[in-house]
Coordinates of C-alpha atoms and ligand atoms in Angstrom, one line a residue:
Chain A
M1 CA 171.2 -4.5 197.7
I2 CA 173.2 -1.5 196.5
E3 CA 171.9 0.6 194.1
T4 CA 174.8 0.2 191.4
T5 CA 172.8 1.1 188.6
H6 CA 171.9 4.3 187.8
A7 CA 168.7 5.8 186.3
T8 CA 170.6 6.4 182.6
G9 CA 171.0 2.4 183.3
M10 CA 174.6 2.4 183.3
K11 CA 176.4 -0.2 186.3
V12 CA 179.5 1.2 187.6
E13 CA 180.2 -2.4 187.4
E14 CA 180.3 -2.0 183.2
K15 CA 182.7 1.3 183.9
L16 CA 185.2 -0.8 185.9
F17 CA 185.1 -3.1 183.1
Q18 CA 187.2 -0.2 181.0
N19 CA 189.9 -0.3 183.6
R20 CA 193.0 -2.4 183.9
Y21 CA 193.6 -4.1 187.3
L22 CA 196.4 -6.4 188.9
V23 CA 194.8 -7.5 191.5
D24 CA 196.7 -9.2 194.3
A25 CA 195.1 -12.2 194.4
G26 CA 194.0 -13.5 198.1
R27 CA 195.4 -10.2 199.7
P28 CA 192.7 -7.7 200.1
H29 CA 194.2 -4.2 200.5
I30 CA 191.0 -3.1 202.4
K31 CA 189.2 -5.2 205.4
V32 CA 185.7 -3.8 206.7
L33 CA 186.3 -5.3 210.5
P34 CA 183.9 -7.6 212.6
H35 CA 180.3 -5.3 213.8
D36 CA 176.7 -6.1 214.6
K37 CA 175.5 -3.0 212.9
P38 CA 176.9 -0.5 210.3
S39 CA 178.0 3.2 211.5
K40 CA 176.1 6.1 209.3
A41 CA 179.5 6.7 207.9
L42 CA 179.9 3.1 207.4
L43 CA 176.6 2.6 205.4
A44 CA 177.4 5.6 203.4
L45 CA 180.3 4.2 201.8
T46 CA 177.4 1.5 199.9
H47 CA 176.4 4.9 197.7
A48 CA 179.8 7.1 197.8
C49 CA 182.6 4.4 196.9
P50 CA 182.9 5.3 193.1
A51 CA 183.5 1.9 192.7
G52 CA 180.6 0.6 194.5
C53 CA 182.9 -1.8 196.3
Y54 CA 180.5 -1.8 199.7
A55 CA 177.1 -3.3 199.8
E56 CA 175.0 -4.3 202.9
N57 CA 174.3 -8.0 203.4
E58 CA 170.8 -9.3 204.6
R59 CA 172.0 -9.2 208.1
G60 CA 172.6 -5.2 207.6
Q61 CA 176.0 -5.0 207.6
V62 CA 178.3 -4.1 205.5
E63 CA 181.0 -5.9 203.5
I64 CA 183.5 -5.2 201.0
T65 CA 184.8 -6.4 197.4
A66 CA 188.0 -4.4 197.0
D67 CA 188.7 -5.8 193.5
G68 CA 187.2 -2.9 191.4
C69 CA 189.1 -0.4 193.9
M70 CA 190.6 2.7 192.2
E71 CA 192.5 3.5 195.5
C72 CA 190.9 6.9 196.2
G73 CA 190.7 7.0 199.7
T74 CA 187.3 8.3 200.2
C75 CA 186.3 5.0 202.4
R76 CA 189.0 5.8 204.6
I77 CA 188.7 9.3 205.2
M78 CA 184.8 8.9 205.9
T79 CA 185.5 6.5 208.8
A80 CA 188.6 7.5 210.4
K81 CA 186.4 8.3 213.3
T82 CA 184.8 5.2 213.3
G83 CA 187.8 3.1 212.9
E84 CA 185.4 0.0 211.2
I85 CA 188.0 0.1 207.8
E86 CA 191.3 -1.0 208.0
W87 CA 192.9 0.3 205.4
N88 CA 196.3 -0.1 202.9
Y89 CA 197.9 0.7 199.5
P90 CA 198.1 -2.8 197.8
R91 CA 201.6 -4.0 197.4
G92 CA 203.9 -1.9 195.3
G93 CA 203.0 -2.6 191.4
F94 CA 199.3 -4.2 192.7
G95 CA 195.9 -2.5 192.6
I96 CA 194.4 -0.2 189.4
L97 CA 196.8 0.5 186.4
Y98 CA 195.5 4.4 185.0
K99 CA 196.1 3.9 181.0
F100 CA 195.5 7.5 181.3
G101 CA 194.4 9.1 184.0
Chain B
M1 CA 219.0 -1.8 198.3
S2 CA 220.0 -1.5 202.1
D3 CA 223.1 0.0 203.5
E4 CA 223.7 2.3 200.6
H5 CA 223.2 6.2 201.4
F6 CA 220.9 8.9 199.2
D7 CA 221.2 12.2 199.8
A8 CA 217.6 12.6 199.7
I9 CA 214.6 10.2 199.3
V10 CA 211.6 11.2 197.4
V11 CA 208.3 9.2 198.1
G12 CA 206.4 9.9 194.7
A13 CA 206.6 10.2 191.2
G14 CA 204.0 12.9 190.6
P15 CA 204.6 16.0 189.8
S16 CA 205.6 17.5 192.6
G17 CA 207.9 14.3 193.6
N18 CA 209.1 14.7 190.3
A19 CA 210.0 18.0 190.1
A20 CA 212.0 17.8 193.5
A21 CA 213.8 14.6 192.5
Y22 CA 214.9 16.4 189.3
T23 CA 215.8 19.7 190.7
M24 CA 217.8 18.2 192.8
A25 CA 219.3 15.4 190.6
K26 CA 220.2 17.9 188.2
E27 CA 222.6 19.6 190.8
G28 CA 224.3 16.2 191.6
L29 CA 222.5 15.1 194.6
K30 CA 222.4 11.6 195.0
V31 CA 218.3 11.2 194.8
L32 CA 216.8 7.5 195.4
Q33 CA 212.4 8.3 194.6
L34 CA 210.5 5.7 195.1
E35 CA 207.0 4.8 193.6
R36 CA 204.1 2.7 194.5
G37 CA 203.0 2.1 191.0
E38 CA 204.1 0.1 188.4
Y39 CA 205.1 3.1 186.2
P40 CA 204.9 6.9 187.3
G41 CA 201.3 7.7 186.5
S42 CA 199.8 4.2 187.0
K43 CA 198.2 5.6 190.4
N44 CA 197.8 9.3 188.8
V45 CA 194.3 11.0 187.8
Q46 CA 194.2 14.8 187.1
G47 CA 191.7 17.1 184.3
A48 CA 193.8 17.8 183.0
I49 CA 195.4 21.3 182.1
L50 CA 198.9 22.1 182.5
Y51 CA 200.2 25.8 183.5
A52 CA 203.2 26.1 181.5
S53 CA 204.7 28.8 184.1
A54 CA 205.6 25.8 186.7
L55 CA 207.1 23.6 184.0
E56 CA 209.2 26.1 182.7
Q57 CA 210.5 26.7 185.7
I58 CA 211.9 23.7 186.3
I59 CA 212.2 22.0 182.1
P60 CA 212.4 25.6 180.1
D61 CA 212.4 23.9 176.7
F62 CA 209.4 21.5 177.8
R63 CA 207.6 22.0 174.8
E64 CA 209.8 20.1 172.4
D65 CA 209.1 16.7 173.5
A66 CA 206.2 16.8 177.1
P67 CA 203.5 14.8 175.4
L68 CA 201.3 17.9 175.5
E69 CA 198.0 17.2 173.8
R70 CA 196.1 20.9 173.2
H71 CA 196.4 24.8 173.8
V72 CA 193.7 26.3 175.4
I73 CA 192.2 29.3 173.4
E74 CA 189.0 29.2 174.7
Q75 CA 187.5 29.0 178.9
R76 CA 183.8 28.3 179.4
M77 CA 181.7 28.5 182.7
W78 CA 178.9 27.6 182.7
T79 CA 176.4 28.0 185.4
M80 CA 173.4 24.9 184.9
D81 CA 170.1 23.8 186.1
D82 CA 168.8 20.6 184.8
A83 CA 167.5 21.6 181.5
S84 CA 169.9 24.6 180.9
H85 CA 173.2 26.5 180.9
V86 CA 174.1 30.4 181.3
G87 CA 177.7 30.9 180.3
M88 CA 180.7 32.8 180.5
H89 CA 182.7 32.2 177.5
Y90 CA 186.7 33.8 176.7
R91 CA 188.2 33.1 173.4
S92 CA 191.4 34.6 172.2
N93 CA 193.8 34.0 169.3
D94 CA 195.8 36.1 172.1
F95 CA 196.1 32.2 172.9
N96 CA 197.6 30.8 169.7
E97 CA 201.1 32.3 171.3
E98 CA 204.4 30.9 170.4
K99 CA 204.5 29.7 173.8
P100 CA 201.0 28.8 175.2
N101 CA 200.1 29.6 178.7
R102 CA 198.2 26.2 179.3
Y103 CA 197.5 22.5 177.9
T104 CA 195.9 19.7 178.2
I105 CA 197.6 16.7 179.1
I106 CA 197.2 13.4 180.1
R107 CA 198.4 12.1 183.0
A108 CA 199.7 8.9 182.7
Q109 CA 201.8 9.9 180.0
F110 CA 202.6 12.8 180.9
D111 CA 203.8 11.5 184.5
K112 CA 205.6 8.8 182.6
W113 CA 207.7 11.5 180.5
F114 CA 208.9 14.3 183.5
S115 CA 210.4 10.8 185.3
R116 CA 212.4 10.3 182.7
K117 CA 213.4 13.6 182.4
V118 CA 214.8 12.9 186.2
R119 CA 215.9 9.8 185.4
D120 CA 217.8 11.3 182.6
A121 CA 219.0 13.8 185.3
G122 CA 220.7 11.4 187.0
A123 CA 218.2 10.5 190.0
T124 CA 217.5 6.2 190.9
L125 CA 213.6 5.4 190.6
L126 CA 212.4 1.9 191.6
C127 CA 208.6 1.7 191.1
E128 CA 205.8 -1.1 192.6
T129 CA 207.7 -0.3 195.6
T130 CA 205.0 1.4 198.5
V131 CA 206.9 3.3 201.4
T132 CA 205.4 1.7 204.4
E133 CA 206.9 4.3 207.3
L134 CA 209.5 6.6 208.2
L135 CA 212.7 5.3 210.1
R136 CA 214.2 7.5 213.0
D137 CA 217.1 7.8 214.6
S138 CA 217.1 8.1 219.1
S139 CA 216.5 12.2 218.8
G140 CA 213.4 11.9 216.3
K141 CA 214.9 12.7 213.4
V142 CA 213.5 11.1 210.1
I143 CA 216.6 9.4 208.7
G144 CA 215.0 7.4 206.1
V145 CA 212.2 5.3 204.8
R146 CA 211.2 1.7 205.2
T147 CA 209.3 0.0 201.9
D148 CA 207.3 -3.3 201.6
R149 CA 210.0 -4.8 198.7
N150 CA 211.4 -7.4 201.6
A151 CA 210.8 -5.1 203.9
G152 CA 213.7 -3.3 202.8
K153 CA 215.1 -0.2 204.6
V154 CA 216.9 3.1 203.0
F155 CA 218.5 5.4 204.4
A156 CA 218.7 9.8 203.3
D157 CA 219.8 12.8 204.8
V158 CA 216.5 14.4 204.2
V159 CA 213.3 12.3 203.1
I160 CA 210.9 14.9 200.7
L161 CA 207.1 13.6 201.2
A162 CA 205.5 14.0 197.4
E163 CA 202.9 11.1 198.0
G164 CA 199.6 13.0 197.0
V165 CA 196.6 14.2 198.9
N166 CA 196.0 10.7 201.0
G167 CA 199.8 11.0 202.6
L168 CA 199.7 7.8 205.1
V169 CA 203.2 8.0 205.3
G170 CA 203.3 11.3 207.0
Q171 CA 200.0 10.7 208.6
R172 CA 201.0 7.3 210.2
S173 CA 204.3 8.9 211.6
G174 CA 202.5 11.3 213.2
L175 CA 203.4 14.2 211.1
R176 CA 199.9 15.2 210.4
S177 CA 196.6 13.8 211.3
E178 CA 194.3 12.4 208.7
V179 CA 192.5 14.2 205.9
A180 CA 189.3 15.8 207.2
P181 CA 185.9 15.2 205.2
D182 CA 184.9 18.4 204.3
T183 CA 188.6 19.6 203.4
V184 CA 188.9 17.2 200.7
A185 CA 186.6 16.3 197.3
L186 CA 186.2 13.0 195.3
A187 CA 186.3 13.4 191.8
V188 CA 184.8 10.5 189.2
K189 CA 186.1 10.7 185.5
E190 CA 185.9 9.2 181.7
M191 CA 188.1 9.4 178.9
H192 CA 185.6 9.4 175.9
F193 CA 187.3 9.0 172.2
L194 CA 186.3 10.8 169.1
P195 CA 188.2 11.4 165.9
R196 CA 190.0 14.5 165.9
E197 CA 188.2 15.9 163.1
V198 CA 185.2 15.6 164.8
I199 CA 186.5 17.3 168.1
E200 CA 187.8 20.2 166.0
S201 CA 185.0 20.8 164.6
R202 CA 182.3 20.1 167.6
F203 CA 184.5 22.4 169.4
N204 CA 185.1 25.1 166.5
L205 CA 188.9 24.2 166.6
K206 CA 191.8 24.0 164.4
G207 CA 195.0 22.5 164.5
D208 CA 196.3 22.2 168.5
E209 CA 193.5 24.8 169.9
G210 CA 191.7 23.5 172.5
V211 CA 188.4 24.1 174.9
V212 CA 187.5 24.1 178.3
I213 CA 184.5 23.9 180.3
E214 CA 183.9 24.3 183.9
A215 CA 180.5 23.9 185.1
M216 CA 178.6 24.2 188.6
G217 CA 175.5 24.1 189.3
T218 CA 172.1 21.6 190.4
I219 CA 174.2 19.4 188.6
T220 CA 176.2 18.4 192.0
K221 CA 172.4 18.4 193.6
G222 CA 173.0 20.9 196.1
M223 CA 176.4 19.6 197.2
T224 CA 179.5 21.7 196.9
G225 CA 181.5 21.0 193.7
T226 CA 182.0 21.2 190.4
G227 CA 181.7 19.3 186.8
F228 CA 184.3 19.9 184.2
L229 CA 185.3 18.7 180.0
Y230 CA 188.1 18.8 178.1
T231 CA 189.3 19.1 174.8
N232 CA 192.5 16.1 174.0
E233 CA 193.7 15.5 170.9
E234 CA 191.5 12.4 170.1
S235 CA 189.4 12.3 173.6
I236 CA 187.9 14.6 175.8
S237 CA 187.9 14.0 179.7
V238 CA 184.9 14.3 181.3
G239 CA 184.4 14.3 185.3
I240 CA 182.2 15.7 188.5
G241 CA 183.6 16.1 191.7
C242 CA 181.8 16.9 195.5
I243 CA 183.2 17.2 198.7
V244 CA 183.3 14.2 200.2
S245 CA 181.3 15.0 203.9
D246 CA 178.3 16.0 201.3
F247 CA 178.9 11.9 199.5
A248 CA 178.7 10.9 202.9
E249 CA 175.2 13.1 203.9
N250 CA 173.6 12.5 200.3
E251 CA 172.4 9.3 199.2
T252 CA 173.5 9.8 195.4
T253 CA 176.6 8.0 194.0
P254 CA 179.7 9.6 192.1
Y255 CA 178.9 7.2 189.2
G256 CA 175.4 8.8 189.2
L257 CA 176.1 12.1 189.3
L258 CA 178.9 11.9 186.4
E259 CA 176.3 9.8 184.3
A260 CA 173.4 13.0 184.6
F261 CA 176.2 14.9 183.9
K262 CA 177.2 13.4 180.5
N263 CA 173.2 13.4 179.9
H264 CA 172.8 16.5 180.4
P265 CA 171.2 18.4 177.4
S266 CA 174.4 20.6 177.1
I267 CA 176.6 18.0 177.3
K268 CA 175.3 15.4 175.4
P269 CA 175.5 15.8 171.9
L270 CA 179.7 17.0 173.0
L271 CA 180.1 13.8 174.1
A272 CA 177.7 12.0 171.2
G273 CA 179.5 9.2 169.4
S274 CA 182.3 8.8 171.2
E275 CA 183.8 5.9 173.2
C276 CA 184.8 5.3 176.7
K277 CA 188.1 3.6 177.8
E278 CA 188.6 4.3 181.5
Y279 CA 186.9 5.4 184.8
A280 CA 188.6 7.2 187.6
S281 CA 188.3 8.5 190.4
H282 CA 190.7 10.3 192.6
L283 CA 190.5 12.6 195.6
I284 CA 191.7 16.6 195.8
P285 CA 192.8 18.9 198.5
E286 CA 190.2 21.5 198.6
G287 CA 190.5 22.8 202.2
G288 CA 192.9 25.8 201.0
Y289 CA 195.3 27.6 203.6
N290 CA 194.0 26.9 207.0
A291 CA 194.0 22.9 205.8
I292 CA 198.2 23.1 205.2
P293 CA 199.5 20.8 207.9
R294 CA 203.2 21.1 209.0
L295 CA 205.2 21.1 206.3
V296 CA 209.1 20.8 207.2
G297 CA 210.5 19.1 210.4
D298 CA 213.7 17.3 211.3
G299 CA 214.6 15.3 208.3
W300 CA 211.6 15.5 206.8
I301 CA 209.5 17.9 203.7
V302 CA 206.2 17.9 202.5
V303 CA 205.3 18.8 199.1
G304 CA 202.2 19.1 196.8
D305 CA 198.8 17.2 197.3
A306 CA 200.1 16.0 200.3
G307 CA 200.3 19.7 201.8
Q308 CA 196.8 20.5 200.6
F309 CA 198.4 22.5 197.9
V310 CA 195.5 23.0 195.3
N311 CA 193.6 26.4 194.7
A312 CA 190.3 25.3 194.1
V313 CA 188.8 28.2 193.0
H314 CA 190.7 28.3 190.1
R315 CA 191.6 24.7 189.7
E316 CA 195.3 24.5 189.9
G317 CA 197.1 22.1 191.9
S318 CA 200.4 20.6 190.0
N319 CA 201.6 23.6 189.4
L320 CA 201.6 24.6 193.0
A321 CA 203.0 20.9 193.2
M322 CA 205.4 21.2 190.9
T323 CA 206.1 24.8 192.3
T324 CA 206.8 23.4 196.2
G325 CA 208.3 20.4 194.7
R326 CA 211.2 22.8 192.7
I327 CA 211.2 25.0 195.9
A328 CA 212.0 21.9 198.3
G329 CA 214.5 20.6 196.0
E330 CA 216.2 23.9 195.7
T331 CA 216.2 24.2 199.6
V332 CA 217.6 20.9 200.1
V333 CA 220.9 21.7 197.5
W334 CA 221.1 24.8 199.2
L335 CA 221.7 23.1 202.6
N336 CA 223.8 20.2 201.2
R337 CA 226.0 22.6 199.6
R338 CA 226.1 24.4 202.7
R339 CA 226.9 21.4 204.2
D340 CA 224.2 22.2 207.0
E341 CA 222.1 19.7 208.2
M342 CA 218.8 19.1 207.2
T343 CA 217.0 20.1 210.5
K344 CA 213.6 21.6 211.4
A345 CA 215.1 24.3 211.9
N346 CA 217.6 24.7 208.7
L347 CA 214.4 23.3 206.4
T348 CA 212.0 26.3 207.2
E349 CA 213.6 27.7 204.7
Y350 CA 211.4 26.2 202.7
T351 CA 208.6 27.6 203.9
R352 CA 210.3 30.9 203.8
R353 CA 211.0 30.9 199.9
L354 CA 207.5 29.5 199.5
E355 CA 206.1 32.8 201.1
Q356 CA 207.5 34.7 198.3
T357 CA 206.1 32.5 195.5
F358 CA 201.9 32.8 193.9
V359 CA 201.6 29.1 195.9
M360 CA 201.7 30.7 199.3
K361 CA 199.6 34.1 198.2
D362 CA 197.0 32.5 196.5
M363 CA 196.3 30.2 199.1
K364 CA 196.3 32.5 201.6
K365 CA 193.8 35.6 199.2
Y366 CA 191.3 32.3 199.0
R367 CA 191.5 30.9 203.1
K368 CA 187.8 31.6 203.9
I369 CA 186.3 30.1 200.1
P370 CA 186.0 26.9 201.3
D371 CA 184.3 27.9 204.7
F372 CA 181.7 30.1 202.6
L373 CA 181.1 27.4 200.1
H374 CA 179.9 24.8 202.6
G375 CA 177.4 27.3 204.5
N376 CA 176.2 28.1 201.2
K377 CA 174.7 25.7 199.6
H378 CA 172.2 27.3 197.7
V379 CA 175.2 28.8 195.4
F380 CA 174.9 25.4 193.6
T381 CA 170.9 24.8 193.6
L382 CA 169.0 28.8 194.3
Y383 CA 171.4 30.1 192.0
P384 CA 172.0 28.5 189.2
K385 CA 167.9 28.5 188.4
L386 CA 167.6 31.4 188.9
F387 CA 169.6 33.0 186.5
T388 CA 168.8 30.0 183.8
N389 CA 165.5 31.6 185.0
A390 CA 165.8 35.2 184.2
A391 CA 168.4 34.2 181.3
Q392 CA 165.5 32.8 179.8
S393 CA 162.3 35.0 180.7
W394 CA 164.4 37.6 179.4
F395 CA 165.5 35.8 176.1
R396 CA 162.2 34.3 175.0
V397 CA 159.5 36.9 173.0
D398 CA 156.0 35.9 174.1
G399 CA 154.3 39.3 174.3
V400 CA 155.3 39.9 177.9
D401 CA 157.0 43.7 177.4
K402 CA 160.2 44.1 178.5
R403 CA 159.0 46.1 182.1
S404 CA 157.1 43.5 183.6
K405 CA 160.0 41.1 182.8
E406 CA 162.4 43.0 184.7
K407 CA 160.1 42.9 187.4
Q408 CA 159.5 39.3 187.1
I409 CA 162.8 38.5 187.2
M410 CA 163.4 40.9 190.3
S411 CA 160.9 39.5 192.2
S412 CA 161.7 35.6 191.9
F413 CA 165.1 36.5 193.0
R414 CA 163.2 38.4 196.2
K415 CA 160.8 35.5 196.6
S416 CA 163.4 33.1 196.9
R417 CA 166.3 34.8 198.6
S418 CA 165.2 38.4 200.9
I419 CA 167.1 41.4 199.4
L420 CA 169.0 41.5 203.0
G421 CA 170.0 37.1 201.7
L422 CA 171.1 38.6 198.4
L423 CA 172.9 41.1 199.6
G424 CA 174.8 39.2 202.4
D425 CA 176.0 35.9 199.5
A426 CA 177.3 38.9 197.9
F427 CA 179.2 40.5 200.9
K428 CA 180.3 37.0 201.8
L429 CA 181.5 36.2 198.7
A430 CA 183.1 39.5 198.1
R431 CA 184.7 39.2 201.3
A432 CA 185.6 36.0 201.4
W433 CA 187.5 36.6 197.7
R434 CA 190.0 39.5 198.7
Ligands
LIG1 C1 189.7 14.6 188.8 C2 191.1 16.0 189.2 C3 190.9 17.0 188.2 C4 192.2 17.9 188.3 N1 192.4 18.4 187.7 C5 193.5 19.7 187.2 C6 193.6 20.5 186.7 O1 193.2 20.4 185.4 N2 194.9 21.3 186.3 C7 196.1 20.9 187.7 O2 196.6 21.9 188.0 N3 195.7 20.3 188.8 C8 194.9 19.9 189.0 N4 194.7 18.6 189.9 C9 195.0 18.4 190.9 C10 196.3 17.3 190.4 O3 196.1 16.3 190.2 C11 197.3 17.6 191.8 O4 197.3 18.8 192.5 C12 198.6 17.0 191.3 O5 198.7 15.7 190.5 C13 199.5 16.6 193.1 O6 200.6 16.1 192.5 P1 201.6 15.3 193.9 O7 202.5 15.2 192.8 O8 201.5 16.3 195.1 O9 200.4 13.9 193.9 P2 199.8 13.0 193.0 O10 200.2 13.4 191.6 O11 198.9 12.1 193.9 O12 201.4 12.4 193.0 C14 201.6 11.1 194.7 C15 202.2 9.7 194.0 O13 203.1 9.2 194.5 C16 202.7 7.9 194.6 N5 202.5 7.9 195.8 C17 201.8 7.5 197.1 N6 202.0 6.7 198.4 C18 202.9 6.3 198.1 C19 204.0 5.3 199.4 N7 203.4 5.4 200.2 N8 204.9 4.7 198.2 C20 205.3 5.1 197.3 N9 204.9 5.7 196.2 C21 203.8 6.5 196.7 C22 201.4 8.1 194.2 O14 201.5 6.9 193.2 C23 201.6 9.5 193.3 O15 202.6 8.6 191.8 C24 193.0 17.6 190.0 C25 192.9 16.7 190.2 C26 192.0 15.6 189.8 C27 192.1 14.2 191.2
LIG2 S1 189.4 3.4 198.5 FE1 187.7 4.9 197.0 S2 187.3 3.0 195.1 FE2 188.5 2.0 196.6 S3 187.0 0.8 198.2 FE3 187.5 3.0 199.4 S4 186.6 4.2 198.2 FE4 185.8 2.8 197.1

C-alpha cells in the first residue's frame, strides 16, 4: 500500500480535505495506461505526488484516483520519457479551486 | 465566439498574462484573454512575495486598492539541521518607507484584483476556458487558438502564451520540448490562520510590517530545495520545495517534508495554535537561463513561467512574469501601431528589449547555479550540520578553552571534507555566482 501517513500522524487526505474542488464526475483528467510492471518513474509517483493520488495495487501495478489532484504536473513530467500516463487539464472550470493559492 | 478577430489573444490570467493583456488593452488593442480556472487565481500558487517595482511600471498607483498583506521589513535566512538553525537576519526601519519595496500577498486575491484592472482597461476575459491547441495557417504561422468551449476557435494577429510552468499548449504544438524533471521544483504549501495580534507579537511587528524566512539545510533530506515561511495579515504561508528529479530518486513524500519542516523546533512555535485552511502544490521553473525555450515565432510570444523566467536564487518569479508580460505587450502595441506583421523576425524585438532589462541580465548572471546545486548536494546536508555544530560549540560555555574550540571546529570541517574539497566548493560557488 501507498505510504500516506507521515511519522507525525498527518495523512495527506486530511490536508486535501481543506481544499475546494469541482470534480468532473466520470471524466478523470489523468489516466495511467495499462501496464504489466510499472517503470521506476511510475512507481515513484506513489510517493512523489503531493496529493497521494497514486497507489500500487496487489498485482504490483500503479493506479490513480485523481479526485484530490492539484494539477501540479509533477506526474506528467516524471513519466514523460516512459509515456505511461495520459495527462490533461480538467475541463475549463473543473478541478482544484484555490481560495488562497 | 467563433468569427471574431482580435489583435491579440493571451493564454492565462496569472501575473504574466495580466501584465501583457493590461498593457495592450490600455493602448486600445482588442484583446481576448482565456483562463482555464473558474476565476483568475483559482489555479495559482505563490509564496507569496510581491516585488513592487515590476508592478509599479504597469499600475503605478497599485497601492491604492491592491490586496496587499504586509510590507516586508525583515528577512531571515536560515541554515537548518534537525535541531537547530543558524540565521542571518536583516531588519531595517528603512523598509517602513512611504512606498514599500516588497509585500506579502495572497495569490487568489491578488490575481482577481489584477484581472479586474485588465478588464477595466478594456480586455475581454473568458474564464473556465482551456486552450487546447494553436491554430496555424498553411505557412505555419499561428493565427489563433482552439478552446474546449464547444470546441470553439478564435483568431488573432498574435497569441501570447502566458500559460505558466506546465506550458502544455506551447509544448503540444511543438514550440518547445517537455519540461525536464531536473529543471523544475515541486513546492507544497499551507495557509495557517492566526489573529493578527498573535502574528505581530510572535514576530515582533507593528501594524502592517512583515517578516519572511527562507530556509535551507537538512529539512530537504539531501534534496536540492528550500523552505519558507511568510507572514500575512492574519495568516502564515509555510512551504517547502525540491527539484522534481530528486523526488523521483528519494522515497520522501512532499507532504512528509512539509510536516517535518512545520514540526522543526525552530518553526513549530511560530505556527502554534494556528488553523490550516488550505494545502496547495505547484511547480516552479528552476532551470535558469539554460532552460529558457524559444520565446518567439510567427504569430506567438512566450512570457512568464512558460519561458522559465524565475530567478531561483533570489526567489523571484512573479516580477519576471510581469516584466516579460509587459514587454511582450509593449512590443505587440509597437508593431500594431507600425502596421507591421507579427512575424518571428518582427517579434524578436521582444527578446531584444528583454536583454536590456534586469530579467535577462539576472538570468544570465546565475546560469551556472542550477548545475552547481545539483552537483553539490552536501550544500544541503553536510554544510548545515557543520555550521550549526560550529555555532553550538562556540556558544556553549562548558569549561573548554576557546583555542581548543577553534581547533575542534576546524578539524570537524576538515574531517568531513578535505581542505581541497572545501576550497573547491567555495570556488565553484563563487564562479557560479559571478
Ligand atoms: C510555492 C511557490 C512560491 C513562490 N514564491 C514566489 C515569491 O515569493 N515571489 C515571486 O515573485 N514568485 C514566487 N513564485 C513564482 C511565481 O509564482 C511565478 O513565477 C508566477 O506565478 C508566474 O506567473 P505566470 O503568469 O507566468 O504563470 P501562472 O501564475 O502559473 O499563470 C498561468 C495561468 O495560465 C492559466 N492556464 C494555463 N494553461 C492554460 C490553458 N491551456 N488555457 C487557459 N488557461 C491556462 C493558468 O490557470 C494560470 O492562471 C513562487 C511559486 C511557487 C509555486
Ligand atoms: S498533477 Fe500533481 S497532484 Fe495531480 S496527480 Fe499528478 S502529481 Fe499528483
